[in-house]
XYZ file of C-alpha atoms in Angstrom:
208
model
C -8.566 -12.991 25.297
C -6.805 -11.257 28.695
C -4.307 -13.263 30.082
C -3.987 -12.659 33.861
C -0.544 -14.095 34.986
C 0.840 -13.743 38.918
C 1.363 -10.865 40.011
C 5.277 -11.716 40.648
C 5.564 -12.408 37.367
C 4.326 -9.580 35.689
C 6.377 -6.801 35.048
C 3.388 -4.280 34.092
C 2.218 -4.466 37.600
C 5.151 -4.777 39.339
C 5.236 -2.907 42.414
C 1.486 -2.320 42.932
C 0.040 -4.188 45.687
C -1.993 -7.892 44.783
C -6.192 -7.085 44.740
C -8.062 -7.766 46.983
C -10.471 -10.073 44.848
C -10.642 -11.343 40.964
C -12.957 -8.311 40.120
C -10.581 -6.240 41.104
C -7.624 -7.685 39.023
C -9.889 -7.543 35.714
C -10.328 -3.678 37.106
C -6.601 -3.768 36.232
C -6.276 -5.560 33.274
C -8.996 -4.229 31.656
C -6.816 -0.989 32.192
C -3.746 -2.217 30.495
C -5.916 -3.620 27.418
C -7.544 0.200 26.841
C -5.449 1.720 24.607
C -5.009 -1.183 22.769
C -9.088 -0.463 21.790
C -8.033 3.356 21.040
C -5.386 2.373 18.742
C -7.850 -0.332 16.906
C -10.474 2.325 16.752
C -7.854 4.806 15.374
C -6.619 2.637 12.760
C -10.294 1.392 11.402
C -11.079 5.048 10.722
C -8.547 6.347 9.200
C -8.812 2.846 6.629
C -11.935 3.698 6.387
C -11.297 6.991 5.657
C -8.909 6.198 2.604
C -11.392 3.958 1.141
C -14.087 6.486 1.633
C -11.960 9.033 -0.358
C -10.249 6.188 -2.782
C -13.878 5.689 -4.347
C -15.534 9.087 -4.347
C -16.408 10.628 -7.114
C -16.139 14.128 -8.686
C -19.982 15.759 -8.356
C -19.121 18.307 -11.478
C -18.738 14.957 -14.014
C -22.061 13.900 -12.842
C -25.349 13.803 -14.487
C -28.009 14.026 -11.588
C -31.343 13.042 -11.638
C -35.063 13.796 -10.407
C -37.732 11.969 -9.810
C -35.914 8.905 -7.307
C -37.438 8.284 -3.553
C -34.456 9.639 -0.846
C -34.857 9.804 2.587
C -38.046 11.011 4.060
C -36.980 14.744 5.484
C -37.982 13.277 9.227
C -35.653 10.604 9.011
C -32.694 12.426 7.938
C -30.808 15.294 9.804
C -30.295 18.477 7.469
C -26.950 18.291 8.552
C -26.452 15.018 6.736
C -25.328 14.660 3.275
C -28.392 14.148 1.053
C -28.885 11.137 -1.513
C -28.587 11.926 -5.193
C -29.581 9.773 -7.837
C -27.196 10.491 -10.916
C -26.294 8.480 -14.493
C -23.064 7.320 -14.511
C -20.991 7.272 -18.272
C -22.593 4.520 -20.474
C -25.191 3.609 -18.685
C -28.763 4.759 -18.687
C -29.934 3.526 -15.086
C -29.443 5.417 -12.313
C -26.993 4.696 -9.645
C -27.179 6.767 -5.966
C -24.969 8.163 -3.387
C -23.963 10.866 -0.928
C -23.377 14.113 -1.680
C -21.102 16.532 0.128
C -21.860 19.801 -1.664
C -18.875 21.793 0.291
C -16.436 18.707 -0.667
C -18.088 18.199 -4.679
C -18.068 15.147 -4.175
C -20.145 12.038 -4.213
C -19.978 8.872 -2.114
C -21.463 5.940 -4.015
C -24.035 3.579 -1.975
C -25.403 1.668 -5.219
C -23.665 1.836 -8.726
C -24.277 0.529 -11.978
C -21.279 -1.792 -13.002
C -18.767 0.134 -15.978
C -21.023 0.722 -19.089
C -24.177 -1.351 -17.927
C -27.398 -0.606 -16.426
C -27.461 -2.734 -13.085
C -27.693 -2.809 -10.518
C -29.914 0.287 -10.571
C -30.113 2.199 -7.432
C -33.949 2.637 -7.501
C -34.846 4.365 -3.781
C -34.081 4.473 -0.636
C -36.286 1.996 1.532
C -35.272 3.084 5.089
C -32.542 5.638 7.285
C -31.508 6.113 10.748
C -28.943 7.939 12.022
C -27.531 6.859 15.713
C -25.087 7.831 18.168
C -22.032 5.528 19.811
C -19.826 7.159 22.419
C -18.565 10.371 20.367
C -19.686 9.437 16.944
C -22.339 9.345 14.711
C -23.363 7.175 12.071
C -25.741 7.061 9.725
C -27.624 3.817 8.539
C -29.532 3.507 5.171
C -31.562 0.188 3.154
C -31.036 1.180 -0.287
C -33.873 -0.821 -3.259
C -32.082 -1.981 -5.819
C -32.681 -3.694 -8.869
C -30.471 -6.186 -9.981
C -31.862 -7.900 -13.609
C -34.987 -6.860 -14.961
C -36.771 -9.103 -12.519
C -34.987 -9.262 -8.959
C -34.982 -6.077 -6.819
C -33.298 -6.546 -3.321
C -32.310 -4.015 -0.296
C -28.877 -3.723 0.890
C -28.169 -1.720 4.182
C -24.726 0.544 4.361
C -23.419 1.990 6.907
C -21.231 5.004 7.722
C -19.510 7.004 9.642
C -20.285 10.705 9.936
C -17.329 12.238 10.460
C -14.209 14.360 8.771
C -16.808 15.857 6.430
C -16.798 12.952 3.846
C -18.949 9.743 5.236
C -16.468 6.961 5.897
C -17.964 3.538 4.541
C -18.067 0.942 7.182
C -17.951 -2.705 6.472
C -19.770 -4.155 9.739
C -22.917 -5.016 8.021
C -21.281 -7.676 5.657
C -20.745 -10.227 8.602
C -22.932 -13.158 8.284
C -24.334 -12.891 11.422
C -25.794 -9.021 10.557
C -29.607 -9.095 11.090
C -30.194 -8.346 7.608
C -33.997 -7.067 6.885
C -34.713 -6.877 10.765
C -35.626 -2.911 11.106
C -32.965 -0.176 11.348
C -33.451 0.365 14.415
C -32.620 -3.714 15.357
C -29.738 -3.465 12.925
C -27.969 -0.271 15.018
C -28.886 -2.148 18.149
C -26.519 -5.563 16.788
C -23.771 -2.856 15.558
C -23.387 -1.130 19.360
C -23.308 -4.492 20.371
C -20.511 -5.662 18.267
C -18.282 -2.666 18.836
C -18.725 -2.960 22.251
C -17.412 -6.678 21.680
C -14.718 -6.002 19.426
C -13.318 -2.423 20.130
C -13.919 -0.480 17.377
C -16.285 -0.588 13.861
C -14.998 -2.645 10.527
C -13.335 -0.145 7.919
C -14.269 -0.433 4.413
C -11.913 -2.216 2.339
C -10.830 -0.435 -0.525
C -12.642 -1.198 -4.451
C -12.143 0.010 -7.287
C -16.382 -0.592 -7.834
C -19.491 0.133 -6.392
C-alpha cells in the first residue's frame, strides 16, 4: 500500500511544487515506489537463480532415454532447452527435465523420489513460451504418474534467462488456474506480476 502524506510533511518531495490534482500526486508516488519493484525483481531472480543451479544435475551421470512424448517442435523455440527423459540411480522409471547441452547440465521438471520409481515423468502434455517486458519464459504441463493408478499434470514455469532456466514458483499459489489452457495460465501470471512487482523465485530443495 502507498501512503500519500502532505506535502509539508514529506521530506522526499520537499521543495517541488503541490499537484495540481490526486492523479497527479499518484504520478509522483508511483515514481518514488519504482525502484523499490527493480530491486524486488532483482532479488527474485537471482534466488531463483541459486535454486535453479542448487538442484541441477550433471548430464554426463545420466542415463537418457527414447521413446517419451516432449514438446511438439511447433510449440517449442529451437533456441529453448529441449526435454530429456533420463533414469535416475535406483530407479527404473523415468524422470524428465531440461537440458542445456553447452552448460551439461540438466534441470529437473519431474523426478522419481531417491531409489523409487514415482512419480514417473511420463510426457509432456502442453508448452508455451511468452514474453513479459524484457523476459521470456517458458511454460510446460508435464503427465505424470504418481502410483500405478493416478496420473496427474503439473505446470512449471521458468525463466529463460542466464543460460540455465531459473525455476519459478508462481504457479503454486492457490489461486493459479490450474488445468485452464497455457495460454489462460500465462495470461493470470502477467497479471500477477503486474500486481506484485516481480515473479516468485523457486525456493531451494534438495528433491524434485
Amino acid at each position: 500500500m502507498i501512503l500519500l502524506m502532505p506535502l509539508r510533511r514529506s521530506r522526499v518531495l520537499a521543495g517541488i511544487a503541490a499537484p495540481a490534482s490526486a492523479a497527479a500526486l499518484l504520478a509522483l508516488a508511483s515514481l518514488m515506489w519504482a525502484p523499490s519493484a527493480v530491486s524486488a525483481a532483482s532479488t527474485a531472480t537471482a534466488t531463483a537463480t541459486a535454486a535453479t543451479a542448487a538442484t541441477a544435475r550433471d548430464a554426463t551421470t545420466l542415463r537418457f532415454e527414447s521413446g517419451f512424448t516432449g514438446p511438439a517442435p511447433a510449440n517449442w523455440p529451437v533456441d529453448a532447452p529441449p526435454v530429456r527423459f533420463y533414469i535416475l540411480p535406483g530407479s527404473s522409471a523415468p524422470s524428465c527435465g531440461l537440458l542445456v547441452p553447452d552448460r551439461k547440465r540438466v534441470v529437473p521438471l519431474v523426478e522419481t523420489d531417491d531409489g523409487q520409481d514415482f512419480p514417473q515423468c511420463i510426457g509432456i502434455a502442453a508448452t508455451l513460451v511468452f514474453n513479459h517486458g524484457a523476459e521470456r519464459y517458458l511454460l510446460l504441463r508435464v503427465r505424470q504418474r504418481d502410483t500405478r493408478e493416478d496420473t496427474s499434470l503439473t505446470d512449471l514455469l521458468f525463466l529463460d534467462r542466464g543460460g540455465i532456466p531459473q525455476a519459478l514458483d508462481d504457479l503454486n499459489d492457490a489461486a493459479a488456474p490450474s488445468g485452464k489452457p497455457l495460454g489462460q495460465v500465462a495470461s493470470w501470471l502477467r497479471a500477477r506480476w503486474q500486481r506484485q512487482g516481480a515473479p516468485t523465485a523457486a525456493r531451494k530443495t534438495s528433491g524434485r
